[in-house]
JSON list of C-alpha atoms in Angstrom, two decimals:
[
{"chain": "A", "resi": 1, "resn": "MET", "atom": "CA", "xyz": [0.00, 0.00, 0.00]},
{"chain": "A", "resi": 2, "resn": "GLU", "atom": "CA", "xyz": [1.37, 3.40, -1.02]},
{"chain": "A", "resi": 3, "resn": "ILE", "atom": "CA", "xyz": [0.64, 6.74, 0.58]},
{"chain": "A", "resi": 4, "resn": "ALA", "atom": "CA", "xyz": [-1.48, 9.05, -1.57]},
{"chain": "A", "resi": 5, "resn": "LYS", "atom": "CA", "xyz": [0.57, 11.66, -3.41]},
{"chain": "A", "resi": 6, "resn": "PRO", "atom": "CA", "xyz": [0.49, 14.96, -1.50]},
{"chain": "A", "resi": 7, "resn": "ASN", "atom": "CA", "xyz": [0.89, 18.40, -2.98]},
{"chain": "A", "resi": 8, "resn": "LYS", "atom": "CA", "xyz": [4.51, 18.67, -4.16]},
{"chain": "A", "resi": 9, "resn": "TYR", "atom": "CA", "xyz": [5.00, 22.05, -2.48]},
{"chain": "A", "resi": 10, "resn": "GLU", "atom": "CA", "xyz": [3.70, 20.84, 0.88]},
{"chain": "A", "resi": 11, "resn": "LEU", "atom": "CA", "xyz": [5.83, 17.69, 0.68]},
{"chain": "A", "resi": 12, "resn": "GLY", "atom": "CA", "xyz": [8.96, 19.65, -0.30]},
{"chain": "A", "resi": 13, "resn": "GLU", "atom": "CA", "xyz": [8.54, 22.22, 2.46]},
{"chain": "A", "resi": 14, "resn": "MET", "atom": "CA", "xyz": [7.94, 19.48, 5.02]},
{"chain": "A", "resi": 15, "resn": "LEU", "atom": "CA", "xyz": [11.13, 17.66, 3.96]},
{"chain": "A", "resi": 16, "resn": "LEU", "atom": "CA", "xyz": [13.08, 20.92, 4.15]},
{"chain": "A", "resi": 17, "resn": "GLU", "atom": "CA", "xyz": [11.79, 21.52, 7.66]},
{"chain": "A", "resi": 18, "resn": "ILE", "atom": "CA", "xyz": [12.83, 18.03, 8.77]},
{"chain": "A", "resi": 19, "resn": "GLY", "atom": "CA", "xyz": [16.27, 18.45, 7.20]},
{"chain": "A", "resi": 20, "resn": "SER", "atom": "CA", "xyz": [16.73, 21.82, 8.89]},
{"chain": "A", "resi": 21, "resn": "LEU", "atom": "CA", "xyz": [15.76, 20.43, 12.31]},
{"chain": "A", "resi": 22, "resn": "LEU", "atom": "CA", "xyz": [18.24, 17.57, 11.90]},
{"chain": "A", "resi": 23, "resn": "ILE", "atom": "CA", "xyz": [21.12, 19.83, 10.89]},
{"chain": "A", "resi": 24, "resn": "VAL", "atom": "CA", "xyz": [20.47, 22.33, 13.68]},
{"chain": "A", "resi": 25, "resn": "SER", "atom": "CA", "xyz": [20.23, 19.48, 16.21]},
{"chain": "A", "resi": 26, "resn": "GLY", "atom": "CA", "xyz": [23.69, 18.17, 15.23]},
{"chain": "A", "resi": 27, "resn": "ALA", "atom": "CA", "xyz": [23.07, 15.39, 12.70]},
{"chain": "A", "resi": 28, "resn": "ASN", "atom": "CA", "xyz": [25.80, 14.71, 10.16]},
{"chain": "A", "resi": 29, "resn": "THR", "atom": "CA", "xyz": [25.26, 15.07, 6.41]},
{"chain": "A", "resi": 30, "resn": "GLU", "atom": "CA", "xyz": [24.75, 11.39, 5.66]},
{"chain": "A", "resi": 31, "resn": "ARG", "atom": "CA", "xyz": [22.13, 10.97, 8.36]},
{"chain": "A", "resi": 32, "resn": "VAL", "atom": "CA", "xyz": [20.16, 13.93, 7.02]},
{"chain": "A", "resi": 33, "resn": "LYS", "atom": "CA", "xyz": [20.27, 12.50, 3.48]},
{"chain": "A", "resi": 34, "resn": "LEU", "atom": "CA", "xyz": [19.20, 9.02, 4.59]},
{"chain": "A", "resi": 35, "resn": "THR", "atom": "CA", "xyz": [16.30, 10.31, 6.72]},
{"chain": "A", "resi": 36, "resn": "ILE", "atom": "CA", "xyz": [14.98, 12.64, 4.00]},
{"chain": "A", "resi": 37, "resn": "SER", "atom": "CA", "xyz": [15.35, 9.94, 1.35]},
{"chain": "A", "resi": 38, "resn": "ARG", "atom": "CA", "xyz": [13.48, 7.44, 3.54]},
{"chain": "A", "resi": 39, "resn": "ILE", "atom": "CA", "xyz": [10.55, 9.80, 4.10]},
{"chain": "A", "resi": 40, "resn": "ALA", "atom": "CA", "xyz": [10.43, 10.89, 0.46]},
{"chain": "A", "resi": 41, "resn": "GLY", "atom": "CA", "xyz": [10.49, 7.23, -0.62]},
{"chain": "A", "resi": 42, "resn": "ALA", "atom": "CA", "xyz": [7.40, 6.58, 1.49]},
{"chain": "A", "resi": 43, "resn": "PHE", "atom": "CA", "xyz": [5.57, 8.99, -0.83]},
{"chain": "A", "resi": 44, "resn": "CYS", "atom": "CA", "xyz": [7.07, 7.35, -3.95]},
{"chain": "A", "resi": 45, "resn": "CYS", "atom": "CA", "xyz": [9.40, 10.30, -4.47]},
{"chain": "A", "resi": 46, "resn": "ASP", "atom": "CA", "xyz": [13.08, 10.74, -5.17]},
{"chain": "A", "resi": 47, "resn": "SER", "atom": "CA", "xyz": [14.92, 13.52, -3.32]},
{"chain": "A", "resi": 48, "resn": "ASP", "atom": "CA", "xyz": [18.18, 15.24, -4.19]},
{"chain": "A", "resi": 49, "resn": "LEU", "atom": "CA", "xyz": [19.80, 17.25, -1.40]},
{"chain": "A", "resi": 50, "resn": "MET", "atom": "CA", "xyz": [22.55, 19.83, -1.37]},
{"chain": "A", "resi": 51, "resn": "ILE", "atom": "CA", "xyz": [23.62, 20.59, 2.19]},
{"chain": "A", "resi": 52, "resn": "SER", "atom": "CA", "xyz": [25.93, 23.38, 3.28]},
{"chain": "A", "resi": 53, "resn": "ASN", "atom": "CA", "xyz": [26.76, 24.83, 6.66]},
{"chain": "A", "resi": 54, "resn": "HIS", "atom": "CA", "xyz": [23.82, 27.26, 6.67]},
{"chain": "A", "resi": 55, "resn": "ALA", "atom": "CA", "xyz": [21.61, 26.22, 3.76]},
{"chain": "A", "resi": 56, "resn": "LEU", "atom": "CA", "xyz": [19.65, 23.21, 2.58]},
{"chain": "A", "resi": 57, "resn": "MET", "atom": "CA", "xyz": [18.46, 22.83, -1.02]},
{"chain": "A", "resi": 58, "resn": "ILE", "atom": "CA", "xyz": [16.15, 20.02, -2.09]},
{"chain": "A", "resi": 59, "resn": "THR", "atom": "CA", "xyz": [14.68, 18.80, -5.35]},
{"chain": "A", "resi": 60, "resn": "VAL", "atom": "CA", "xyz": [11.74, 16.42, -5.01]},
{"chain": "A", "resi": 61, "resn": "LYS", "atom": "CA", "xyz": [10.30, 14.52, -7.95]},
{"chain": "A", "resi": 62, "resn": "TYR", "atom": "CA", "xyz": [7.80, 11.73, -8.30]},
{"chain": "A", "resi": 63, "resn": "LYS", "atom": "CA", "xyz": [9.07, 8.62, -10.00]},
{"chain": "A", "resi": 64, "resn": "ASP", "atom": "CA", "xyz": [6.84, 9.32, -13.01]},
{"chain": "A", "resi": 65, "resn": "GLN", "atom": "CA", "xyz": [8.89, 12.56, -13.41]},
{"chain": "A", "resi": 66, "resn": "ILE", "atom": "CA", "xyz": [5.69, 14.58, -13.84]},
{"chain": "A", "resi": 67, "resn": "LYS", "atom": "CA", "xyz": [5.83, 16.70, -10.68]},
{"chain": "A", "resi": 68, "resn": "THR", "atom": "CA", "xyz": [8.96, 18.36, -9.39]},
{"chain": "A", "resi": 69, "resn": "PHE", "atom": "CA", "xyz": [9.76, 20.79, -6.60]},
{"chain": "A", "resi": 70, "resn": "THR", "atom": "CA", "xyz": [12.97, 22.69, -5.84]},
{"chain": "A", "resi": 71, "resn": "SER", "atom": "CA", "xyz": [13.52, 25.04, -2.92]},
{"chain": "A", "resi": 72, "resn": "VAL", "atom": "CA", "xyz": [16.18, 26.37, -0.54]},
{"chain": "A", "resi": 73, "resn": "LYS", "atom": "CA", "xyz": [15.94, 26.85, 3.24]},
{"chain": "A", "resi": 74, "resn": "TRP", "atom": "CA", "xyz": [18.27, 28.83, 5.49]},
{"chain": "A", "resi": 75, "resn": "VAL", "atom": "CA", "xyz": [19.59, 26.79, 8.42]},
{"chain": "A", "resi": 76, "resn": "PRO", "atom": "CA", "xyz": [20.40, 28.63, 11.69]},
{"chain": "A", "resi": 77, "resn": "ASN", "atom": "CA", "xyz": [23.36, 27.91, 13.96]},
{"chain": "A", "resi": 78, "resn": "MET", "atom": "CA", "xyz": [23.64, 24.51, 15.60]},
{"chain": "A", "resi": 79, "resn": "HIS", "atom": "CA", "xyz": [21.72, 23.97, 18.83]},
{"chain": "A", "resi": 80, "resn": "LEU", "atom": "CA", "xyz": [22.42, 20.42, 19.94]},
{"chain": "A", "resi": 81, "resn": "ASN", "atom": "CA", "xyz": [19.41, 18.22, 20.61]},
{"chain": "A", "resi": 82, "resn": "PHE", "atom": "CA", "xyz": [20.17, 14.52, 20.21]},
{"chain": "A", "resi": 83, "resn": "ASN", "atom": "CA", "xyz": [16.73, 13.58, 21.49]},
{"chain": "A", "resi": 84, "resn": "LEU", "atom": "CA", "xyz": [15.15, 15.39, 18.54]},
{"chain": "A", "resi": 85, "resn": "ILE", "atom": "CA", "xyz": [17.45, 13.59, 16.08]},
{"chain": "A", "resi": 86, "resn": "SER", "atom": "CA", "xyz": [16.45, 10.24, 17.59]},
{"chain": "A", "resi": 87, "resn": "ASP", "atom": "CA", "xyz": [12.75, 11.14, 17.59]},
{"chain": "A", "resi": 88, "resn": "ILE", "atom": "CA", "xyz": [12.81, 12.21, 13.94]},
{"chain": "A", "resi": 89, "resn": "SER", "atom": "CA", "xyz": [14.65, 9.03, 12.95]},
{"chain": "A", "resi": 90, "resn": "THR", "atom": "CA", "xyz": [12.04, 6.93, 14.78]},
{"chain": "A", "resi": 91, "resn": "MET", "atom": "CA", "xyz": [9.27, 8.93, 13.14]},
{"chain": "A", "resi": 92, "resn": "SER", "atom": "CA", "xyz": [10.75, 8.36, 9.67]},
{"chain": "A", "resi": 93, "resn": "TRP", "atom": "CA", "xyz": [10.48, 4.57, 10.10]},
{"chain": "A", "resi": 94, "resn": "LYS", "atom": "CA", "xyz": [6.91, 4.89, 11.36]},
{"chain": "A", "resi": 95, "resn": "ILE", "atom": "CA", "xyz": [6.07, 6.95, 8.26]},
{"chain": "A", "resi": 96, "resn": "VAL", "atom": "CA", "xyz": [7.30, 4.11, 6.06]},
{"chain": "A", "resi": 97, "resn": "GLU", "atom": "CA", "xyz": [5.72, 1.28, 8.05]},
{"chain": "A", "resi": 98, "resn": "GLU", "atom": "CA", "xyz": [2.43, 2.89, 9.06]},
{"chain": "A", "resi": 99, "resn": "LYS", "atom": "CA", "xyz": [1.87, 5.03, 5.93]},
{"chain": "A", "resi": 100, "resn": "TRP", "atom": "CA", "xyz": [1.47, 8.34, 7.73]},
{"chain": "A", "resi": 101, "resn": "SER", "atom": "CA", "xyz": [-0.28, 11.20, 5.96]},
{"chain": "A", "resi": 102, "resn": "LEU", "atom": "CA", "xyz": [1.40, 14.58, 5.42]},
{"chain": "A", "resi": 103, "resn": "GLU", "atom": "CA", "xyz": [-0.91, 16.20, 7.96]},
{"chain": "A", "resi": 104, "resn": "ARG", "atom": "CA", "xyz": [0.00, 13.66, 10.62]},
{"chain": "A", "resi": 105, "resn": "ILE", "atom": "CA", "xyz": [3.72, 14.17, 9.97]},
{"chain": "A", "resi": 106, "resn": "ASN", "atom": "CA", "xyz": [3.41, 17.95, 10.32]},
{"chain": "A", "resi": 107, "resn": "ASN", "atom": "CA", "xyz": [1.46, 17.57, 13.56]},
{"chain": "A", "resi": 108, "resn": "GLU", "atom": "CA", "xyz": [4.09, 15.19, 14.93]},
{"chain": "A", "resi": 109, "resn": "LEU", "atom": "CA", "xyz": [6.89, 17.60, 13.95]},
{"chain": "A", "resi": 110, "resn": "LYS", "atom": "CA", "xyz": [5.19, 20.41, 15.87]},
{"chain": "A", "resi": 111, "resn": "LEU", "atom": "CA", "xyz": [4.96, 18.20, 18.94]},
{"chain": "A", "resi": 112, "resn": "LEU", "atom": "CA", "xyz": [8.60, 17.10, 18.69]},
{"chain": "A", "resi": 113, "resn": "ASP", "atom": "CA", "xyz": [9.86, 20.64, 18.17]},
{"chain": "A", "resi": 114, "resn": "ARG", "atom": "CA", "xyz": [7.93, 21.83, 21.23]},
{"chain": "A", "resi": 115, "resn": "LYS", "atom": "CA", "xyz": [9.29, 19.16, 23.57]},
{"chain": "A", "resi": 116, "resn": "PRO", "atom": "CA", "xyz": [10.72, 20.93, 26.62]},
{"chain": "A", "resi": 117, "resn": "LEU", "atom": "CA", "xyz": [14.49, 21.04, 26.98]},
{"chain": "A", "resi": 118, "resn": "TYR", "atom": "CA", "xyz": [16.38, 20.79, 30.25]},
{"chain": "A", "resi": 119, "resn": "PRO", "atom": "CA", "xyz": [15.92, 23.83, 32.55]},
{"chain": "A", "resi": 120, "resn": "ARG", "atom": "CA", "xyz": [18.56, 26.49, 32.01]},
{"chain": "A", "resi": 121, "resn": "ALA", "atom": "CA", "xyz": [19.69, 26.47, 35.64]},
{"chain": "A", "resi": 122, "resn": "LEU", "atom": "CA", "xyz": [20.20, 22.70, 35.50]},
{"chain": "A", "resi": 123, "resn": "VAL", "atom": "CA", "xyz": [22.25, 22.97, 32.29]},
{"chain": "A", "resi": 124, "resn": "LEU", "atom": "CA", "xyz": [24.44, 25.69, 33.80]},
{"chain": "A", "resi": 125, "resn": "PHE", "atom": "CA", "xyz": [24.99, 23.68, 36.98]},
{"chain": "A", "resi": 126, "resn": "LEU", "atom": "CA", "xyz": [25.77, 20.38, 35.25]},
{"chain": "A", "resi": 127, "resn": "VAL", "atom": "CA", "xyz": [28.12, 21.91, 32.66]},
{"chain": "A", "resi": 128, "resn": "ALA", "atom": "CA", "xyz": [29.94, 23.76, 35.44]},
{"chain": "A", "resi": 129, "resn": "LEU", "atom": "CA", "xyz": [30.13, 20.52, 37.42]},
{"chain": "A", "resi": 130, "resn": "ALA", "atom": "CA", "xyz": [31.60, 18.77, 34.38]},
{"chain": "A", "resi": 131, "resn": "GLY", "atom": "CA", "xyz": [34.21, 21.52, 34.12]},
{"chain": "A", "resi": 132, "resn": "ALA", "atom": "CA", "xyz": [35.14, 21.08, 37.78]},
{"chain": "A", "resi": 133, "resn": "SER", "atom": "CA", "xyz": [35.38, 17.32, 37.23]},
{"chain": "A", "resi": 134, "resn": "PHE", "atom": "CA", "xyz": [37.76, 17.82, 34.31]},
{"chain": "A", "resi": 135, "resn": "CYS", "atom": "CA", "xyz": [39.81, 20.12, 36.50]},
{"chain": "A", "resi": 136, "resn": "ARG", "atom": "CA", "xyz": [40.11, 17.33, 39.06]},
{"chain": "A", "resi": 137, "resn": "LEU", "atom": "CA", "xyz": [41.09, 14.82, 36.35]},
{"chain": "A", "resi": 138, "resn": "PHE", "atom": "CA", "xyz": [43.83, 17.21, 35.22]},
{"chain": "A", "resi": 139, "resn": "GLY", "atom": "CA", "xyz": [45.20, 17.29, 38.77]},
{"chain": "A", "resi": 140, "resn": "GLY", "atom": "CA", "xyz": [43.49, 20.32, 40.27]},
{"chain": "A", "resi": 141, "resn": "GLY", "atom": "CA", "xyz": [42.70, 20.58, 43.95]},
{"chain": "A", "resi": 142, "resn": "LEU", "atom": "CA", "xyz": [39.50, 21.61, 45.69]},
{"chain": "A", "resi": 143, "resn": "ALA", "atom": "CA", "xyz": [40.17, 25.35, 45.37]},
{"chain": "A", "resi": 144, "resn": "GLU", "atom": "CA", "xyz": [40.85, 25.00, 41.64]},
{"chain": "A", "resi": 145, "resn": "MET", "atom": "CA", "xyz": [37.72, 22.89, 41.16]},
{"chain": "A", "resi": 146, "resn": "ILE", "atom": "CA", "xyz": [35.56, 25.55, 42.83]},
{"chain": "A", "resi": 147, "resn": "LEU", "atom": "CA", "xyz": [37.18, 28.28, 40.74]},
{"chain": "A", "resi": 148, "resn": "CYS", "atom": "CA", "xyz": [36.75, 26.25, 37.55]},
{"chain": "A", "resi": 149, "resn": "PHE", "atom": "CA", "xyz": [33.10, 25.61, 38.45]},
{"chain": "A", "resi": 150, "resn": "LEU", "atom": "CA", "xyz": [32.44, 29.33, 38.84]},
{"chain": "A", "resi": 151, "resn": "GLY", "atom": "CA", "xyz": [34.37, 30.23, 35.69]},
{"chain": "A", "resi": 152, "resn": "THR", "atom": "CA", "xyz": [32.54, 27.64, 33.60]},
{"chain": "A", "resi": 153, "resn": "PHE", "atom": "CA", "xyz": [29.16, 28.63, 35.03]},
{"chain": "A", "resi": 154, "resn": "LEU", "atom": "CA", "xyz": [29.68, 32.32, 34.30]},
{"chain": "A", "resi": 155, "resn": "GLY", "atom": "CA", "xyz": [31.23, 31.67, 30.88]},
{"chain": "A", "resi": 156, "resn": "LEU", "atom": "CA", "xyz": [28.31, 29.53, 29.73]},
{"chain": "A", "resi": 157, "resn": "PHE", "atom": "CA", "xyz": [25.88, 32.14, 31.07]},
{"chain": "A", "resi": 158, "resn": "VAL", "atom": "CA", "xyz": [27.62, 34.85, 29.03]},
{"chain": "A", "resi": 159, "resn": "ARG", "atom": "CA", "xyz": [27.56, 32.67, 25.93]},
{"chain": "A", "resi": 160, "resn": "GLN", "atom": "CA", "xyz": [23.82, 32.05, 26.29]},
{"chain": "A", "resi": 161, "resn": "GLU", "atom": "CA", "xyz": [23.12, 35.74, 26.80]},
{"chain": "A", "resi": 162, "resn": "THR", "atom": "CA", "xyz": [25.21, 36.85, 23.82]},
{"chain": "A", "resi": 163, "resn": "VAL", "atom": "CA", "xyz": [23.47, 34.28, 21.63]},
{"chain": "A", "resi": 164, "resn": "LYS", "atom": "CA", "xyz": [20.11, 35.72, 22.76]},
{"chain": "A", "resi": 165, "resn": "LEU", "atom": "CA", "xyz": [21.35, 39.19, 21.79]},
{"chain": "A", "resi": 166, "resn": "LYS", "atom": "CA", "xyz": [22.22, 37.77, 18.34]},
{"chain": "A", "resi": 167, "resn": "PHE", "atom": "CA", "xyz": [25.93, 38.48, 18.52]},
{"chain": "A", "resi": 168, "resn": "ASN", "atom": "CA", "xyz": [28.20, 36.92, 15.90]},
{"chain": "A", "resi": 169, "resn": "PHE", "atom": "CA", "xyz": [28.56, 33.22, 16.75]},
{"chain": "A", "resi": 170, "resn": "TYR", "atom": "CA", "xyz": [32.36, 33.40, 17.05]},
{"chain": "A", "resi": 171, "resn": "LEU", "atom": "CA", "xyz": [32.15, 36.51, 19.21]},
{"chain": "A", "resi": 172, "resn": "CYS", "atom": "CA", "xyz": [29.88, 34.56, 21.57]},
{"chain": "A", "resi": 173, "resn": "ILE", "atom": "CA", "xyz": [32.61, 31.93, 21.88]},
{"chain": "A", "resi": 174, "resn": "PHE", "atom": "CA", "xyz": [35.28, 34.59, 22.41]},
{"chain": "A", "resi": 175, "resn": "PHE", "atom": "CA", "xyz": [33.32, 36.40, 25.14]},
{"chain": "A", "resi": 176, "resn": "ALA", "atom": "CA", "xyz": [32.56, 33.11, 26.90]},
{"chain": "A", "resi": 177, "resn": "ALA", "atom": "CA", "xyz": [36.23, 32.05, 26.86]},
{"chain": "A", "resi": 178, "resn": "LEU", "atom": "CA", "xyz": [37.31, 35.51, 28.01]},
{"chain": "A", "resi": 179, "resn": "THR", "atom": "CA", "xyz": [34.80, 35.50, 30.88]},
{"chain": "A", "resi": 180, "resn": "SER", "atom": "CA", "xyz": [35.76, 32.05, 32.15]},
{"chain": "A", "resi": 181, "resn": "SER", "atom": "CA", "xyz": [39.51, 32.62, 31.93]},
{"chain": "A", "resi": 182, "resn": "PHE", "atom": "CA", "xyz": [39.22, 36.20, 33.25]},
{"chain": "A", "resi": 183, "resn": "LEU", "atom": "CA", "xyz": [37.61, 35.02, 36.49]},
{"chain": "A", "resi": 184, "resn": "VAL", "atom": "CA", "xyz": [40.30, 32.39, 37.06]},
{"chain": "A", "resi": 185, "resn": "GLY", "atom": "CA", "xyz": [43.06, 34.79, 35.98]},
{"chain": "A", "resi": 186, "resn": "ALA", "atom": "CA", "xyz": [41.84, 37.52, 38.31]},
{"chain": "A", "resi": 187, "resn": "TRP", "atom": "CA", "xyz": [41.82, 35.17, 41.32]},
{"chain": "A", "resi": 188, "resn": "TRP", "atom": "CA", "xyz": [45.27, 33.90, 40.37]},
{"chain": "A", "resi": 189, "resn": "HIS", "atom": "CA", "xyz": [46.55, 37.47, 39.98]},
{"chain": "A", "resi": 190, "resn": "PHE", "atom": "CA", "xyz": [45.49, 38.40, 43.50]},
{"chain": "A", "resi": 191, "resn": "ASN", "atom": "CA", "xyz": [46.75, 35.09, 44.94]},
{"chain": "A", "resi": 192, "resn": "PRO", "atom": "CA", "xyz": [50.15, 34.70, 43.23]},
{"chain": "A", "resi": 193, "resn": "ASP", "atom": "CA", "xyz": [51.39, 32.29, 45.88]},
{"chain": "A", "resi": 194, "resn": "GLN", "atom": "CA", "xyz": [48.93, 29.66, 44.61]},
{"chain": "A", "resi": 195, "resn": "ASP", "atom": "CA", "xyz": [48.92, 27.83, 41.27]},
{"chain": "A", "resi": 196, "resn": "PHE", "atom": "CA", "xyz": [45.65, 27.81, 39.34]},
{"chain": "A", "resi": 197, "resn": "ILE", "atom": "CA", "xyz": [46.92, 26.56, 35.98]},
{"chain": "A", "resi": 198, "resn": "HIS", "atom": "CA", "xyz": [44.59, 23.53, 36.00]},
{"chain": "A", "resi": 199, "resn": "ALA", "atom": "CA", "xyz": [41.55, 25.71, 36.63]},
{"chain": "A", "resi": 200, "resn": "LEU", "atom": "CA", "xyz": [42.60, 28.13, 33.89]},
{"chain": "A", "resi": 201, "resn": "SER", "atom": "CA", "xyz": [43.14, 25.43, 31.28]},
{"chain": "A", "resi": 202, "resn": "THR", "atom": "CA", "xyz": [39.91, 23.53, 32.02]},
{"chain": "A", "resi": 203, "resn": "SER", "atom": "CA", "xyz": [37.56, 26.49, 32.52]},
{"chain": "A", "resi": 204, "resn": "VAL", "atom": "CA", "xyz": [37.06, 26.79, 28.74]},
{"chain": "A", "resi": 205, "resn": "LEU", "atom": "CA", "xyz": [36.67, 23.10, 27.91]},
{"chain": "A", "resi": 206, "resn": "PHE", "atom": "CA", "xyz": [32.88, 23.45, 27.71]},
{"chain": "A", "resi": 207, "resn": "LEU", "atom": "CA", "xyz": [33.41, 25.48, 24.51]},
{"chain": "A", "resi": 208, "resn": "ILE", "atom": "CA", "xyz": [35.29, 22.71, 22.65]},
{"chain": "A", "resi": 209, "resn": "PRO", "atom": "CA", "xyz": [33.23, 21.97, 19.48]},
{"chain": "A", "resi": 210, "resn": "GLY", "atom": "CA", "xyz": [33.10, 18.18, 19.84]},
{"chain": "A", "resi": 211, "resn": "VAL", "atom": "CA", "xyz": [30.03, 17.52, 17.67]},
{"chain": "A", "resi": 212, "resn": "PRO", "atom": "CA", "xyz": [31.15, 19.69, 14.71]},
{"chain": "A", "resi": 213, "resn": "MET", "atom": "CA", "xyz": [34.56, 18.01, 14.92]},
{"chain": "A", "resi": 214, "resn": "ILE", "atom": "CA", "xyz": [33.06, 14.51, 14.84]},
{"chain": "A", "resi": 215, "resn": "ASN", "atom": "CA", "xyz": [30.66, 15.50, 12.05]},
{"chain": "A", "resi": 216, "resn": "SER", "atom": "CA", "xyz": [33.57, 16.88, 10.04]},
{"chain": "A", "resi": 217, "resn": "PHE", "atom": "CA", "xyz": [35.44, 13.56, 10.19]},
{"chain": "A", "resi": 218, "resn": "SER", "atom": "CA", "xyz": [32.20, 11.67, 9.54]},
{"chain": "A", "resi": 219, "resn": "ASP", "atom": "CA", "xyz": [31.50, 13.74, 6.42]},
{"chain": "A", "resi": 220, "resn": "PHE", "atom": "CA", "xyz": [35.02, 13.11, 5.11]},
{"chain": "A", "resi": 221, "resn": "ILE", "atom": "CA", "xyz": [34.61, 9.37, 5.64]},
{"chain": "A", "resi": 222, "resn": "ASP", "atom": "CA", "xyz": [31.21, 9.38, 3.90]},
{"chain": "A", "resi": 223, "resn": "GLY", "atom": "CA", "xyz": [32.64, 11.26, 0.92]},
{"chain": "A", "resi": 224, "resn": "ASN", "atom": "CA", "xyz": [30.97, 14.60, 1.69]},
{"chain": "A", "resi": 225, "resn": "ILE", "atom": "CA", "xyz": [34.24, 16.46, 1.22]},
{"chain": "A", "resi": 226, "resn": "LEU", "atom": "CA", "xyz": [32.82, 19.98, 0.89]},
{"chain": "A", "resi": 227, "resn": "ASN", "atom": "CA", "xyz": [30.74, 19.73, 4.07]},
{"chain": "A", "resi": 228, "resn": "GLY", "atom": "CA", "xyz": [33.58, 18.06, 5.92]},
{"chain": "A", "resi": 229, "resn": "THR", "atom": "CA", "xyz": [35.95, 20.87, 4.92]},
{"chain": "A", "resi": 230, "resn": "THR", "atom": "CA", "xyz": [33.42, 23.57, 5.86]},
{"chain": "A", "resi": 231, "resn": "ARG", "atom": "CA", "xyz": [32.79, 22.04, 9.27]},
{"chain": "A", "resi": 232, "resn": "GLY", "atom": "CA", "xyz": [36.50, 21.48, 9.80]},
{"chain": "A", "resi": 233, "resn": "VAL", "atom": "CA", "xyz": [37.26, 25.14, 9.10]},
{"chain": "A", "resi": 234, "resn": "ASN", "atom": "CA", "xyz": [34.40, 26.10, 11.43]},
{"chain": "A", "resi": 235, "resn": "VAL", "atom": "CA", "xyz": [36.02, 24.01, 14.18]},
{"chain": "A", "resi": 236, "resn": "LEU", "atom": "CA", "xyz": [39.35, 25.79, 13.62]},
{"chain": "A", "resi": 237, "resn": "VAL", "atom": "CA", "xyz": [37.74, 29.23, 13.84]},
{"chain": "A", "resi": 238, "resn": "ILE", "atom": "CA", "xyz": [35.98, 28.24, 17.08]},
{"chain": "A", "resi": 239, "resn": "ALA", "atom": "CA", "xyz": [39.27, 26.97, 18.48]},
{"chain": "A", "resi": 240, "resn": "PHE", "atom": "CA", "xyz": [40.89, 30.27, 17.49]},
{"chain": "A", "resi": 241, "resn": "ALA", "atom": "CA", "xyz": [38.14, 32.24, 19.28]},
{"chain": "A", "resi": 242, "resn": "ILE", "atom": "CA", "xyz": [38.68, 30.15, 22.44]},
{"chain": "A", "resi": 243, "resn": "ALA", "atom": "CA", "xyz": [42.45, 30.65, 22.27]},
{"chain": "A", "resi": 244, "resn": "LEU", "atom": "CA", "xyz": [42.00, 34.37, 21.70]},
{"chain": "A", "resi": 245, "resn": "GLY", "atom": "CA", "xyz": [39.81, 34.69, 24.80]},
{"chain": "A", "resi": 246, "resn": "LEU", "atom": "CA", "xyz": [42.41, 32.85, 26.86]},
{"chain": "A", "resi": 247, "resn": "MET", "atom": "CA", "xyz": [45.24, 34.94, 25.44]},
{"chain": "A", "resi": 248, "resn": "VAL", "atom": "CA", "xyz": [43.52, 38.23, 26.29]},
{"chain": "A", "resi": 249, "resn": "SER", "atom": "CA", "xyz": [43.09, 37.10, 29.91]},
{"chain": "A", "resi": 250, "resn": "LEU", "atom": "CA", "xyz": [46.74, 36.05, 30.09]},
{"chain": "A", "resi": 251, "resn": "LEU", "atom": "CA", "xyz": [47.86, 39.40, 28.72]},
{"chain": "A", "resi": 252, "resn": "ILE", "atom": "CA", "xyz": [45.64, 41.38, 31.09]},
{"chain": "A", "resi": 253, "resn": "PHE", "atom": "CA", "xyz": [46.98, 39.65, 34.19]},
{"chain": "A", "resi": 254, "resn": "LYS", "atom": "CA", "xyz": [50.46, 39.01, 32.74]},
{"chain": "A", "resi": 255, "resn": "LEU", "atom": "CA", "xyz": [50.23, 35.29, 33.47]},
{"chain": "A", "resi": 256, "resn": "HIS", "atom": "CA", "xyz": [52.62, 32.85, 31.87]}
]
């Protein structure tokens, strides 16, 4: 049993929305292609995708070649949500097996996109706790762990606020790294008899772009060279912004 052919524009826009949600949530290129292709196939369609760092272009055509649809959608900056990626993947299989209608898919997407995330205070606390834990693993003592916790907490808060104010993405990273390292550097400056190198070096670890880095390697392995290169360069620029924030703090307090 095949699903009735929907309007090509509605189908194309729905596939673009799903692709955009996957990319923003942190899915790699191949996963986006496979998920979109699976859903399009349930409607007896072929889909051709062109994915870049901030844009998604799709061409949808029925196998009889009579109806076609091509459109482009802007993709915002990444906001990790692995639960959403998993939910969309599960939904794509249900679409194939249970022959969902376009209306049902759109309703399900609205529900998935509105699922509540973790409370902001909890995220700040747990990320800061992770930073303190890394500080301990690197050899830091209790005082350094507390300082790293505070630096990470404040740095993440600044990053979230600058993102809300729609600052340049790399400036958000820079300000967060500067805030975290500045707090540690200031305490170290006024307590020169103590060594806070472990706290300083681990206070910015929460900014390390792990998912973009993994996706870059994954894209290279899957043969998506252009996307892999773009994401790889993005990782380098983020790393530069982190290093720049650290360097400014070191220069201010003349730490070495």
